[in-house]
Every structure is written in structure tokens, then in C-alpha cells.
Amino acid sequence: MTKISGSDAMFQVLYDWGIDHIYGFPGGSFDSTMNAIHNWKDKIKFIEVRHEEAGALAASAEYKISGKVGVCFGSAGPGAVHLMNGLYDAKYDKTPMVAIVANVPTSRQDIDFFQAFDEKPWFDPVAVWNHQAKTAESIPVLMDEAIRQAYQKKGPAVLILPKDFGWDKIEDNFRNNAAAHKVVPNFPAPRKEQIDKALELIKEAKNPIVYFGHGAQDASAELKEFSDKFKMPLVSSVLGKGIVEDEFPAYMGSIGRVGAKPSNDIQTHADLVVWVGNNSPFSVFFFNPKAKVIQIDINSERLGKRHAVTVPMLADSKKTLRALIETGESRTESPLYKAALADRENWEAWLESFNDSNEMPMRVEPIFDVINKRAANDAVFAVDVGNVNINFDRLMHLHDDQKWTTSGLYATMGYGAPAALAAATIYPDREVWNLAGDGGFAMMNQELLTQARYNMHIINVVFTNETLGYIEAEQVDESHQPLSGVKLPDNDWAMTAEGMNVKGFTVRTKREFEDAVAAAQQMEGPVLIDCKITHDMPYSTELNTLDDPAFVAKYDAQALKPFSYFAGKYGVEADAASGASEHTEAEPVEVKEDASSGASRH
């Protein structure tokens, strides 16, 4: 029987699972596996990031945009610790990934050795599966199990590998059954009595809406057909953006601080919510507690978690929506439906009115107008965290086969550049955009070196406004405190990029940005475009006080109309059957908000 090293046996398992690349940064404790990386270089590409956090974030992003598990590694001690941010991003966003963590040789463990610490307890809180190999022979078995557990439990799996086990020779006799994993999921169909109860509520409702999330990602056609038949506006979680194309007339956008005005306007008037594949923790702030809810989810743990549920449906979203469409009676347009569409039309017209603004510093609308018009139909967008989330959610019109990813519930700044690495690695023939504020980009800008090294076609757009804008708005609008710790120095990011062998542009007008994008799209490798933008904050959907002249002036919102205007015009009742439209009269759900970060309002 042929013998191979424990690390080579581990790479055989990765290869058998169809994994053709791995992110990481070498270290002495990982030398045995670095040797295996060299041996497998013709089959498994090594993406050498400049920081282990970037590798872990890239591995987390990989599943979000491809549906395939990503793999990263870190050496013992600091390398292991640096992985944590990416692992928590995967944990919060329910993302399968695998992290290989080196440990010092077994003879040097537990004796206060160089870079050694007890790693397993460190990873227990974040990992869905976390084990250290106890023999060299167990390494391929454990790697196979780590991948299986990551897929099944939707989170990060951690395999801790002592250095000496990676060198040890073992029998080359392990073969996995990865092919058995390649089956089409068959989620449950709804029961007839549930369909009947749901349709009864739909028939009786005065102000019904649909609230969908990432769990409805395979039900785009059904969501649109459902909305058309039952005349319900569609609203989503932030991560639900893109499931229904932004141009669909009845899609109001996502709810919350990041979302659009129309979605926030109408949710307070809903007396029935068809809740589809959505577990956003911010949902506790939305809708009236008296609103009736039809909740569709394949995970029973989520039923009733965010709102009282009238008809829980443990079933597949696509199958359930299809059954409701085929069985139910069409509805006529309700006053709320008409008001919602008019509200959206007013909102979109207001946003578009700034597309050709020549204000300096630049507004963000002209930048996104260019991206909307010039980005490839199959472009992939890696979106960092901060005000760029708000602007992307409101201004980016996703269509065709465009994809996007962000750090959703964990919301870690610095996500954009590593996620762009993942996108460019998975889709080398696609156009990849990294959209980041100057605060987030400053955290991971060293990955320009990685982009240049592998000649990745990434267009990095940095929105420079010299502040941590999302946090500044929280300090001003929520906690009403003096600005503290949010100011950033203006940096010449184009010069920084040039120093890292990346072509850099600095732009201050829409025309300059158009020219830079046109040039970037003709280049093979990475490009950075530093956009010097306004310090003004995005429109506050939390305050949304259009009856206040100071608020209107602050956001140049003279052309926006309050929802009360549309409610009056189309006869939206002040008190629907459930009382849900009178949001202010209902007892709110008591949730302790994180006042220091404002994260609960994300």
C-alpha cells in the first residue's frame, strides 16, 4: 500500500470534494501542510493573502456567491487568532466554510511553548464542528467530516492539525463519498389545511404585504407572480435584495435603516404579513404586533421567533407560494397597494433627480448611475460595511445574472476586498467590483497586493468622505452625542494603489468616474478608483420626518412626499381590521437596543 503524508491525504479529500483553491498565510507550525500545498499546486491553487482575516472572510464569501464551501487556513497562535473575524461572519450568516488551524507538534503542546495555546476551546463558540486530530491516520477522515458538517449545519468547521501529524506517513487508503452529497434538496410541501387557512387570511386582509428574505432565493418567479395575483407589495430583508429584480414595480426594497423609504412607510400599515424565508433579527422592530402573519420556513426553530404567527407553515417557500397561487382567488388592488406603488415612484424619481448632479464633493447617486449603466450583466459585487450598504441597497439596480455579497448579520468592516478576492477566484471571467467606504477599505487595503499578484480583474471603488459615516449618523441621530472617533484623514488611495502595483484613479466628477470605469473595464488586472464624495449622510428612513423643514433641507428632500399624502389620496384606512395600521397605538415588542453601535437598527 502506498504511503503519503497526513497533509497530502487531507488535500486528497479536498480535491475529491471538488475544492480547487485554498486561502491562507504560511507559518512555521504549518510547514507540513505547506509542503502538501506545494505537492498539490497543479490541482489546488494556493491564494496567499496578506492577512489571515482576509483568507477567512474570502472563504466565508465563497459560499454566499457560489453555494460551494470555501477553505482557509492559519498557523498556530497569531495565525489562528486572525481567522476569527471571518469565522464569525460565517457563523452569523449561516455560511458553510472550513478552517484548517495549525498547532505546534504534539510533543510541544501544553508546556508553554512558542506560539502555542489551547486552540480547541478558543474555536468552540464559533464553530459548528471543531476537533483536533489525535492521530495522523484520522486526518483525512476528519477533513471529510468537517466538510460534511459545514454543509449540514451551515457554518464554519474547524480542523486543528498538529505539525508533526502533517508530516507523518499514513496508508493511502481513505476514499470519501463526496459524490453522495450532490443531490437536489427536496424540502417539504405545505399541507392542504395550512394552504386553506392562509388563503382565508389573504381573502380577509385589507392591507396585506409580503416580507421575504434569503430563504426565498429560489422563489423569485413565485414571489412576483404571488404579488401580481394577490396585489401585495413586496418588501425584503437586506440580504433578500436581488432575489426579485429591483425594477419590479411592486418591490419596495428592504426594510430598516439600510432600506428604502417606501418599504419603511408601508410596513406600519400591514394587517397581514406573508413572511417568507426570513429570519432577520431586526424584524422585531417592524410591523404592528397585532398584524397577522403567515410564516413559511423550512426551519421550525424560526417559526414565531420574530413575530407572533397566525399560520405557521413548515414548508418550502417555492412549493408553498406555488400552491397558494394555484389555489387562491385573485385580489383587486387595495388602497395600500396603490399607495405603495405611488410612494415608490416618488422615491425613485427623487433619487434619480441627483443622477447628473455636478455638486462637489460628489454625491453618490451619479456614481451608482454609472455602475448601473456600465457594469456587466454577470458582474459580481463585493460590498463592504457602512454607508456603502445603504447606498448599494437603495441605488444599485441588480438585474440578469448579477450577484452580490456583504457581511450581513456580523457586519464586519473590511469585508469588501476579501470577498472580491473570492469572487475573482471563483469567477475569473466575470467582472468583479469591490465597493467600500474609506473606513472599511483602510482595514483590508493590503489585499490589493493579493489582487495584483494574481492579476485579478477587480474594480475597487473607494467612497472617500473622511468619516465613519454609518457610525457618525448613529451618534447624531440616535444617541445625540458629540462626534467621537469617527473622523478619518483624507488619503490618496490612488497613490496607495500604485504603490501596490494596482492602477489608481482619483475622481471628483461623474465624467471622471465614467472615464475611469471605461479604462478599468479595458484592463486585465485590478484597478482602484478613489471617489471623493460628499460628507452628507444618506436619507434617514428612521427619522423620516418630512413635516420638519430642517429635515427636508438637510436631505434636499423637497420633492419627497410623506406617506400620509399617498394614504389620503388612495384611501388607506387609518385603522385596518387588525388595528395594524395604527402602529403608534400598539404596544411595541420590548427589545433592548445596542445604543452604543446602533447595530440593532441595521
Coordinates of C-alpha atoms in Angstrom, one line a residue:
M1 CA 0.0 0.0 0.0
T2 CA 1.3 3.4 -1.0
K3 CA 2.0 5.8 1.9
I4 CA 1.5 9.5 1.9
S5 CA 1.8 12.3 4.5
G6 CA -1.1 13.2 6.7
S7 CA -1.4 16.6 5.0
D8 CA -1.3 15.1 1.5
A9 CA -4.1 12.8 2.5
M10 CA -6.1 15.8 3.7
F11 CA -5.6 17.5 0.3
Q12 CA -6.7 14.4 -1.5
V13 CA -10.0 14.8 0.4
L14 CA -10.3 18.4 -0.5
Y15 CA -9.7 17.6 -4.2
D16 CA -12.3 14.8 -4.1
W17 CA -14.8 17.3 -2.8
G18 CA -14.2 19.5 -5.8
I19 CA -12.2 22.2 -3.9
D20 CA -9.6 23.7 -6.3
H21 CA -8.3 26.5 -4.2
I22 CA -7.5 27.5 -0.6
Y23 CA -6.8 30.8 1.1
G24 CA -4.1 31.3 3.7
F25 CA -0.8 32.7 5.0
P26 CA 2.1 30.4 5.8
G27 CA 3.7 29.9 9.2
G28 CA 6.3 27.6 10.8
S29 CA 3.7 25.5 12.5
F30 CA 2.0 24.9 9.1
D31 CA 5.2 23.8 7.3
S32 CA 4.0 20.2 6.9
T33 CA 0.8 21.4 5.1
M34 CA 2.7 24.0 3.1
N35 CA 4.6 21.1 1.7
A36 CA 1.4 19.4 0.7
I37 CA 0.2 22.7 -0.9
H38 CA 3.4 22.6 -3.0
N39 CA 2.7 18.9 -3.9
W40 CA -0.8 19.7 -5.0
K41 CA -0.1 23.0 -6.7
D42 CA -1.2 21.7 -10.1
K43 CA -4.7 20.7 -8.8
I44 CA -5.4 23.1 -5.9
K45 CA -4.4 26.7 -6.2
F46 CA -3.0 28.5 -3.2
I47 CA -4.3 32.1 -2.8
E48 CA -1.7 33.7 -0.5
V49 CA -3.5 36.6 1.2
R50 CA -1.6 39.2 3.2
H51 CA -3.6 38.6 6.4
E52 CA -5.3 35.6 7.7
E53 CA -8.5 37.5 8.3
A54 CA -8.8 38.2 4.6
G55 CA -8.5 34.5 3.9
A56 CA -11.2 33.6 6.3
L57 CA -13.5 36.4 5.0
A58 CA -12.9 35.2 1.5
A59 CA -13.8 31.6 2.4
S60 CA -17.0 32.8 4.1
A61 CA -17.9 34.9 1.0
E62 CA -17.3 32.0 -1.3
Y63 CA -20.4 30.1 -0.3
K64 CA -22.5 33.2 -0.4
I65 CA -21.8 33.8 -4.0
S66 CA -21.3 30.3 -5.3
G67 CA -23.1 27.8 -3.0
K68 CA -19.8 26.0 -2.5
V69 CA -17.8 25.6 0.7
G70 CA -14.7 27.8 1.0
V71 CA -11.5 26.7 2.8
C72 CA -8.8 28.8 4.5
F73 CA -6.0 28.2 7.0
G74 CA -3.9 29.8 9.6
S75 CA -0.8 28.9 11.6
A76 CA -0.6 28.4 15.3
G77 CA -1.0 31.3 17.7
P78 CA -1.5 34.7 15.8
G79 CA -2.4 33.0 12.6
A80 CA -5.2 31.1 14.3
V81 CA -6.5 34.2 16.1
H82 CA -6.6 36.2 12.9
L83 CA -9.1 33.8 11.4
M84 CA -11.7 34.7 14.0
N85 CA -13.4 37.6 12.2
G86 CA -14.1 35.5 9.1
L87 CA -15.3 32.6 11.1
Y88 CA -17.8 34.7 13.0
D89 CA -19.0 36.2 9.7
A90 CA -19.8 32.7 8.5
K91 CA -21.4 31.8 11.8
Y92 CA -23.8 34.8 11.7
D93 CA -24.7 34.5 8.0
K94 CA -25.1 30.6 8.3
T95 CA -22.3 30.1 5.7
P96 CA -20.5 26.7 5.3
M97 CA -16.7 27.0 5.3
V98 CA -13.7 25.1 6.6
A99 CA -10.7 26.5 8.5
I100 CA -7.6 24.4 8.9
V101 CA -5.7 25.6 12.0
A102 CA -2.2 24.6 12.6
N103 CA -0.9 23.6 16.1
V104 CA 2.6 23.1 17.4
P105 CA 3.9 19.5 17.4
T106 CA 2.2 17.2 19.9
S107 CA 5.4 16.9 21.9
R108 CA 5.4 20.7 22.4
Q109 CA 1.8 21.1 23.4
D110 CA 0.7 22.0 27.0
I111 CA 4.2 23.1 28.0
D112 CA 4.0 26.9 27.4
F113 CA 5.8 26.6 24.0
F114 CA 6.4 29.3 21.4
Q115 CA 3.1 30.4 19.8
A116 CA 1.2 27.6 21.5
F117 CA -2.2 27.9 23.2
D118 CA -5.1 25.6 23.8
E119 CA -6.8 26.2 20.5
K120 CA -9.9 24.0 20.7
P121 CA -11.7 25.9 23.4
W122 CA -10.9 29.1 21.5
F123 CA -12.9 27.9 18.5
D124 CA -15.7 26.1 20.3
P125 CA -18.1 29.2 20.4
V126 CA -17.8 30.0 16.7
A127 CA -17.6 26.6 15.0
V128 CA -20.4 24.2 14.1
W129 CA -17.8 21.4 14.3
N130 CA -14.4 21.7 16.0
H131 CA -11.8 18.9 16.5
Q132 CA -8.1 18.4 16.7
A133 CA -6.6 15.4 15.0
K134 CA -5.4 12.9 17.6
T135 CA -3.5 10.7 15.1
A136 CA -2.1 11.2 11.6
E137 CA -4.4 8.4 10.3
S138 CA -7.5 10.4 11.4
I139 CA -6.7 13.5 9.3
P140 CA -8.4 12.6 6.1
V141 CA -11.4 11.2 8.0
L142 CA -11.7 14.4 10.0
M143 CA -11.4 16.6 6.9
D144 CA -14.2 14.7 5.2
E145 CA -16.3 15.1 8.3
A146 CA -15.5 18.8 8.6
I147 CA -16.8 19.5 5.1
R148 CA -19.9 17.4 5.7
Q149 CA -20.7 19.2 9.0
A150 CA -20.1 22.6 7.5
Y151 CA -22.6 21.9 4.7
Q152 CA -25.2 20.3 7.0
K153 CA -25.0 22.8 9.9
K154 CA -24.4 25.9 7.7
G155 CA -21.4 27.4 9.5
P156 CA -17.7 27.2 10.0
A157 CA -16.0 23.8 10.7
V158 CA -12.5 23.9 12.2
L159 CA -9.9 21.1 11.9
I160 CA -6.9 21.6 14.2
L161 CA -3.8 19.9 12.8
P162 CA -0.6 19.4 14.8
K163 CA 2.5 20.0 12.8
D164 CA 4.0 16.6 13.3
F165 CA 0.9 14.7 12.2
G166 CA 1.0 16.6 8.9
W167 CA 4.5 15.1 8.2
D168 CA 3.7 11.6 9.4
K169 CA 3.3 8.9 6.7
I170 CA 0.0 7.0 6.6
E171 CA -1.6 4.4 4.4
D172 CA -3.2 6.0 1.3
N173 CA -6.4 4.1 1.7
F174 CA -9.1 6.7 2.6
R175 CA -11.7 7.4 -0.1
N176 CA -14.7 9.6 0.7
N177 CA -18.2 9.6 -0.7
A178 CA -18.4 13.3 -1.7
A179 CA -20.5 12.4 -4.7
A180 CA -23.3 11.3 -2.4
H181 CA -23.6 15.0 -1.3
K182 CA -24.5 16.1 -4.8
V183 CA -28.2 15.6 -4.5
V184 CA -31.0 18.1 -5.2
P185 CA -32.7 19.2 -1.9
N186 CA -36.2 18.1 -1.5
F187 CA -37.9 20.3 1.1
P188 CA -41.4 19.6 2.4
A189 CA -44.5 20.7 0.7
P190 CA -47.3 22.6 2.6
R191 CA -50.3 20.7 3.9
K192 CA -53.7 21.4 2.5
E193 CA -55.2 22.7 5.7
Q194 CA -52.4 25.2 6.0
I195 CA -53.0 26.4 2.5
D196 CA -56.7 26.8 3.2
K197 CA -56.1 28.8 6.4
A198 CA -53.5 31.0 4.7
L199 CA -55.9 31.8 1.8
E200 CA -58.7 32.7 4.2
L201 CA -56.4 35.3 5.8
I202 CA -55.4 36.6 2.4
K203 CA -59.0 37.0 1.4
E204 CA -60.0 38.8 4.6
A205 CA -57.0 41.1 4.8
K206 CA -57.2 44.8 3.9
N207 CA -53.5 45.7 3.9
P208 CA -51.5 42.5 3.1
I209 CA -47.8 42.6 2.2
V210 CA -45.1 40.1 1.5
Y211 CA -41.9 40.1 3.6
F212 CA -39.2 37.8 2.2
G213 CA -35.6 37.0 3.0
H214 CA -32.6 35.0 1.7
G215 CA -34.6 31.8 2.3
A216 CA -36.7 32.7 -0.7
Q217 CA -33.7 32.9 -3.1
D218 CA -35.1 30.1 -5.3
A219 CA -38.6 31.5 -5.5
S220 CA -38.1 34.7 -7.5
A221 CA -40.7 33.9 -10.1
E222 CA -43.2 32.8 -7.5
L223 CA -42.8 35.9 -5.4
K224 CA -43.5 38.1 -8.4
E225 CA -46.5 36.0 -9.5
F226 CA -47.8 35.9 -6.0
S227 CA -47.5 39.7 -5.7
D228 CA -49.3 40.2 -9.1
K229 CA -52.2 37.8 -8.3
F230 CA -52.9 38.9 -4.7
K231 CA -51.8 42.6 -5.2
M232 CA -49.4 42.6 -2.4
P233 CA -46.4 44.9 -2.2
L234 CA -43.1 43.1 -1.7
V235 CA -40.5 44.1 0.9
S236 CA -37.4 42.2 1.9
S237 CA -34.6 41.9 4.4
V238 CA -31.3 43.5 3.2
L239 CA -29.9 40.1 2.3
G240 CA -33.1 39.5 0.2
K241 CA -32.0 42.2 -2.3
G242 CA -31.6 40.7 -5.8
I243 CA -34.0 37.8 -5.4
V244 CA -36.6 40.0 -7.1
E245 CA -35.0 42.4 -9.6
D246 CA -35.1 46.0 -8.3
E247 CA -37.1 47.1 -11.4
F248 CA -40.1 45.0 -10.4
P249 CA -42.8 47.7 -9.7
A250 CA -44.3 46.1 -6.6
Y251 CA -40.9 45.6 -4.9
M252 CA -40.5 48.3 -2.3
G253 CA -36.9 47.4 -1.3
S254 CA -35.7 46.3 2.1
I255 CA -36.9 47.5 5.5
G256 CA -34.8 49.2 8.1
R257 CA -32.2 51.9 8.3
V258 CA -30.4 50.5 5.3
G259 CA -33.6 50.2 3.2
A260 CA -35.7 52.5 1.1
K261 CA -38.4 54.9 2.3
P262 CA -41.4 53.1 0.7
S263 CA -40.8 49.8 2.4
N264 CA -40.4 51.6 5.8
D265 CA -43.6 53.6 5.1
I266 CA -45.9 50.7 4.3
Q267 CA -44.8 48.1 6.8
T268 CA -46.5 50.1 9.6
H269 CA -49.9 49.7 7.8
A270 CA -49.8 46.0 7.2
D271 CA -52.6 44.0 8.8
L272 CA -51.3 40.7 7.2
V273 CA -47.7 39.8 6.5
V274 CA -46.8 36.8 4.3
W275 CA -43.4 36.1 5.9
V276 CA -41.2 34.0 3.5
G277 CA -37.8 32.6 4.4
N278 CA -36.8 35.4 6.6
N279 CA -35.0 35.4 9.9
S280 CA -33.7 38.9 10.2
P281 CA -33.2 39.9 13.8
F282 CA -34.3 43.4 13.0
S283 CA -37.8 42.2 12.2
V284 CA -38.7 42.7 15.8
F285 CA -38.8 46.4 15.1
F286 CA -41.1 46.1 12.1
F287 CA -44.9 45.7 11.7
N288 CA -47.5 46.0 14.3
P289 CA -47.7 43.3 17.0
K290 CA -51.4 42.9 16.1
A291 CA -50.6 42.1 12.4
K292 CA -51.5 38.6 11.4
V293 CA -48.6 36.5 10.0
I294 CA -48.4 33.6 7.6
Q295 CA -44.8 32.4 8.0
I296 CA -43.2 30.0 5.6
D297 CA -39.9 28.4 6.5
I298 CA -38.1 25.0 6.4
N299 CA -36.6 25.5 9.8
S300 CA -39.1 25.1 12.7
E301 CA -36.8 26.9 15.1
R302 CA -37.6 30.2 13.2
L303 CA -41.3 29.9 13.2
G304 CA -42.7 32.7 15.5
K305 CA -39.2 33.8 16.5
R306 CA -39.5 37.4 15.4
H307 CA -43.3 38.0 15.5
A308 CA -46.4 36.2 16.6
V309 CA -47.6 33.8 13.9
T310 CA -51.1 33.0 12.9
V311 CA -50.4 30.3 10.3
P312 CA -47.0 28.7 10.6
M313 CA -46.0 26.7 7.5
L314 CA -43.0 24.3 7.9
A315 CA -42.5 24.0 4.1
D316 CA -40.5 25.0 1.1
S317 CA -41.1 28.6 0.0
K318 CA -41.2 27.9 -3.7
K319 CA -43.7 25.0 -3.3
T320 CA -45.9 26.9 -0.9
L321 CA -46.1 30.1 -2.9
R322 CA -46.9 28.0 -6.0
A323 CA -49.7 26.2 -4.1
L324 CA -51.2 29.5 -2.9
I325 CA -51.0 31.0 -6.4
E326 CA -52.8 28.0 -8.0
T327 CA -55.5 27.6 -5.3
G328 CA -56.3 31.2 -4.3
E329 CA -58.6 33.8 -5.8
S330 CA -57.1 36.9 -7.3
R331 CA -57.4 40.1 -5.3
T332 CA -58.1 43.6 -6.7
E333 CA -55.7 46.4 -5.9
S334 CA -56.1 47.6 -2.4
P335 CA -55.6 51.2 -1.4
L336 CA -52.3 50.3 0.3
Y337 CA -51.1 48.6 -2.8
K338 CA -51.9 51.7 -4.9
A339 CA -50.3 54.0 -2.3
A340 CA -47.2 51.8 -2.1
L341 CA -46.6 51.9 -5.9
A342 CA -47.1 55.7 -5.9
D343 CA -44.8 56.1 -2.9
R344 CA -42.1 54.1 -4.7
E345 CA -42.5 56.1 -7.9
N346 CA -42.0 59.3 -5.9
W347 CA -38.9 57.9 -4.1
E348 CA -37.3 56.6 -7.3
A349 CA -37.9 59.9 -9.1
W350 CA -36.3 61.8 -6.2
L351 CA -33.2 59.5 -6.2
E352 CA -32.8 59.8 -10.0
S353 CA -33.1 63.5 -9.8
F354 CA -29.5 63.6 -8.5
N355 CA -28.0 61.2 -11.1
D356 CA -26.4 64.1 -13.1
S357 CA -25.6 66.3 -10.1
N358 CA -22.5 68.4 -10.5
E359 CA -22.1 69.1 -6.8
M360 CA -18.6 68.9 -5.4
P361 CA -17.7 66.9 -3.5
M362 CA -19.7 64.3 -5.5
R363 CA -23.0 62.9 -4.4
V364 CA -23.2 59.1 -4.6
E365 CA -26.1 58.9 -7.0
P366 CA -24.0 59.8 -10.1
I367 CA -21.5 57.1 -9.2
F368 CA -24.2 54.4 -8.9
D369 CA -25.9 55.7 -12.1
V370 CA -22.6 54.9 -13.9
I371 CA -22.3 51.5 -12.3
N372 CA -25.9 50.6 -13.1
K373 CA -25.3 51.5 -16.8
R374 CA -21.8 50.1 -17.3
A375 CA -21.5 47.0 -15.0
A376 CA -21.6 43.7 -16.9
N377 CA -24.8 41.7 -16.8
D378 CA -23.0 39.0 -14.8
A379 CA -20.9 41.3 -12.6
V380 CA -20.3 40.3 -9.0
F381 CA -20.3 43.0 -6.3
A382 CA -18.5 42.7 -3.0
V383 CA -20.0 45.3 -0.8
D384 CA -18.2 46.4 2.4
V385 CA -19.9 47.6 5.5
G386 CA -21.1 51.1 6.3
N387 CA -22.9 53.8 4.4
V388 CA -22.0 51.8 1.2
N389 CA -24.5 49.2 2.3
I390 CA -27.3 51.9 2.4
N391 CA -26.3 53.4 -1.0
F392 CA -25.9 50.0 -2.6
D393 CA -29.3 48.8 -1.3
R394 CA -31.1 51.9 -2.5
L395 CA -29.3 52.8 -5.7
M396 CA -28.0 49.6 -7.2
H397 CA -30.4 48.1 -9.7
L398 CA -29.5 44.4 -9.9
H399 CA -30.5 42.5 -13.0
D400 CA -29.8 39.5 -15.1
D401 CA -27.1 37.3 -13.6
Q402 CA -25.5 39.9 -11.3
K403 CA -24.5 38.7 -7.8
W404 CA -23.6 40.5 -4.7
T405 CA -22.4 39.7 -1.2
T406 CA -21.8 41.5 2.1
S407 CA -21.2 40.8 5.7
G408 CA -24.9 40.6 6.8
L409 CA -25.6 40.0 10.5
Y410 CA -22.0 40.2 11.7
A411 CA -21.4 43.4 9.6
T412 CA -17.7 43.5 9.8
M413 CA -15.9 46.4 8.1
G414 CA -13.2 45.3 5.7
Y415 CA -15.3 42.6 4.1
G416 CA -15.2 44.0 0.6
A417 CA -11.6 43.4 -0.5
P418 CA -11.5 39.7 0.7
A419 CA -15.0 39.0 -0.8
A420 CA -13.7 40.4 -4.1
L421 CA -10.7 38.0 -3.9
A422 CA -13.2 35.1 -3.6
A423 CA -15.3 36.4 -6.4
A424 CA -12.4 36.8 -8.8
T425 CA -11.0 33.4 -7.8
I426 CA -14.4 31.6 -8.4
Y427 CA -15.4 33.6 -11.5
P428 CA -12.1 34.6 -13.2
D429 CA -14.0 35.5 -16.4
R430 CA -16.5 37.8 -14.7
E431 CA -16.3 41.5 -13.8
V432 CA -15.8 41.9 -10.1
W433 CA -16.5 45.1 -8.2
N434 CA -15.3 45.9 -4.6
L435 CA -17.4 48.8 -3.3
A436 CA -16.1 50.2 0.0
G437 CA -16.0 53.3 2.1
D438 CA -12.7 54.7 3.1
G439 CA -13.1 53.4 6.6
G440 CA -13.7 49.8 5.6
F441 CA -11.2 49.8 2.8
A442 CA -8.5 51.1 5.2
M443 CA -8.9 47.9 7.2
M444 CA -8.1 45.4 4.4
N445 CA -6.4 47.5 1.7
Q446 CA -3.3 45.3 1.9
E447 CA -5.2 42.8 -0.2
L448 CA -4.5 45.0 -3.3
L449 CA -1.2 43.2 -3.2
T450 CA -3.0 39.9 -3.5
Q451 CA -5.1 41.2 -6.4
A452 CA -2.0 42.4 -8.2
R453 CA -0.1 39.2 -7.5
Y454 CA -2.8 37.0 -9.2
N455 CA -3.7 39.7 -11.8
M456 CA -7.4 39.6 -10.7
H457 CA -9.8 41.7 -12.7
I458 CA -11.3 43.7 -9.8
I459 CA -12.6 47.3 -10.0
N460 CA -12.1 48.7 -6.5
V461 CA -14.3 51.7 -5.8
V462 CA -13.5 53.6 -2.6
F463 CA -16.0 56.2 -1.4
T464 CA -13.9 58.7 0.4
N465 CA -15.8 61.0 2.7
E466 CA -13.3 61.2 5.6
T467 CA -15.6 59.8 8.2
L468 CA -17.0 56.6 9.5
G469 CA -20.4 57.8 8.1
Y470 CA -22.6 55.0 9.4
I471 CA -21.4 55.5 12.9
E472 CA -21.4 59.3 12.6
A473 CA -25.1 59.1 11.7
E474 CA -25.8 56.9 14.7
Q475 CA -24.1 59.4 17.1
V476 CA -26.0 62.3 15.6
D477 CA -29.5 60.7 15.0
E478 CA -29.7 58.0 17.7
S479 CA -27.6 58.8 20.7
H480 CA -27.4 62.6 20.1
Q481 CA -23.8 62.8 21.3
P482 CA -20.8 64.8 20.2
L483 CA -19.0 63.2 17.3
S484 CA -16.3 61.0 18.7
G485 CA -13.7 58.8 16.9
V486 CA -15.3 58.9 13.5
K487 CA -13.1 61.3 11.6
L488 CA -10.7 59.9 9.0
P489 CA -7.7 61.6 7.4
D490 CA -8.1 62.1 3.6
N491 CA -5.8 59.6 1.9
D492 CA -4.6 59.4 -1.7
W493 CA -5.9 55.9 -2.3
A494 CA -4.8 56.0 -5.9
M495 CA -1.2 56.6 -4.9
T496 CA -1.5 53.8 -2.3
A497 CA -2.8 51.5 -5.1
E498 CA 0.0 52.5 -7.4
G499 CA 2.5 51.5 -4.7
M500 CA 0.9 48.1 -4.6
N501 CA 1.2 47.6 -8.4
V502 CA -2.5 48.4 -9.0
K503 CA -3.6 51.2 -11.4
G504 CA -5.1 54.0 -9.5
F505 CA -7.5 56.9 -10.4
T506 CA -8.8 59.8 -8.3
V507 CA -12.1 61.2 -9.4
R508 CA -14.2 64.2 -8.3
T509 CA -16.9 64.3 -11.0
K510 CA -19.3 61.9 -12.7
R511 CA -17.4 62.4 -16.0
E512 CA -14.1 61.5 -14.4
F513 CA -15.7 58.4 -12.9
E514 CA -17.2 57.3 -16.2
D515 CA -13.8 57.6 -17.9
A516 CA -12.1 55.7 -15.1
V517 CA -14.6 52.9 -15.2
A518 CA -14.2 52.7 -19.0
A519 CA -10.5 52.4 -18.7
A520 CA -10.8 49.9 -15.9
Q521 CA -13.0 47.7 -18.0
Q522 CA -10.4 47.5 -20.7
M523 CA -7.6 46.4 -18.4
E524 CA -6.9 42.8 -17.4
G525 CA -5.7 43.3 -13.8
P526 CA -7.0 45.2 -10.7
V527 CA -7.9 48.9 -10.7
L528 CA -8.7 51.3 -7.9
I529 CA -10.9 54.4 -8.3
D530 CA -10.9 56.8 -5.4
C531 CA -14.1 58.8 -5.4
K532 CA -14.0 62.0 -3.3
I533 CA -17.6 62.2 -2.2
T534 CA -19.8 64.5 -0.1
H535 CA -19.8 64.3 3.7
D536 CA -23.6 64.5 3.7
M537 CA -25.3 61.4 5.1
P538 CA -27.9 59.2 3.2
Y539 CA -31.5 59.9 3.8
S540 CA -32.6 58.8 7.3
T541 CA -35.5 56.3 7.0
E542 CA -35.5 56.0 10.8
L543 CA -36.4 59.7 11.3
N544 CA -38.3 60.2 8.0
T545 CA -39.9 63.4 9.3
L546 CA -40.9 65.2 6.1
D547 CA -43.1 67.5 8.0
D548 CA -40.0 69.1 9.6
P549 CA -38.4 71.8 7.4
A550 CA -35.0 71.2 8.9
F551 CA -35.1 67.5 8.0
V552 CA -36.3 68.3 4.4
A553 CA -33.5 70.9 4.0
K554 CA -30.8 68.5 5.4
Y555 CA -31.6 65.8 2.8
D556 CA -32.6 68.0 -0.1
A557 CA -36.0 66.2 0.2
Q558 CA -38.3 69.0 -1.1
A559 CA -39.6 66.7 -3.9
L560 CA -40.4 63.8 -1.5
K561 CA -43.9 63.4 -0.2
P562 CA -44.8 61.8 3.2
F563 CA -46.7 58.6 3.1
S564 CA -49.7 60.3 4.6
Y565 CA -50.1 62.1 1.3
F566 CA -50.4 58.8 -0.6
A567 CA -52.5 57.2 2.1
G568 CA -55.0 60.1 1.9
K569 CA -55.0 60.1 -1.9
Y570 CA -55.8 56.4 -2.2
G571 CA -58.0 56.0 0.8
V572 CA -55.7 53.8 3.1
E573 CA -57.8 53.3 6.2
A574 CA -56.5 54.8 9.4
D575 CA -57.5 51.7 11.3
A576 CA -57.5 48.4 9.4
A577 CA -59.4 45.4 10.7
S578 CA -56.5 44.2 12.8
G579 CA -55.5 47.6 14.1
A580 CA -52.1 47.0 12.5
S581 CA -52.2 50.3 10.5
E582 CA -52.3 52.3 13.7
H583 CA -48.7 51.5 14.5
T584 CA -48.3 54.1 17.2
E585 CA -51.2 52.7 19.3
A586 CA -49.8 49.2 19.5
E587 CA -47.6 48.0 22.4
P588 CA -44.1 47.7 21.0
V589 CA -42.1 44.5 21.3
E590 CA -39.6 45.1 24.1
V591 CA -36.1 44.6 22.7
K592 CA -33.0 46.0 24.3
E593 CA -31.3 48.0 21.6
D594 CA -27.5 48.3 21.3
A595 CA -27.3 52.1 21.7
S596 CA -23.5 52.2 21.5
S597 CA -23.4 50.8 18.0
G598 CA -26.9 51.1 16.7
A599 CA -26.5 47.7 15.2
S600 CA -30.0 46.6 16.1
R601 CA -31.3 49.1 13.5
H602 CA -29.2 47.7 10.7

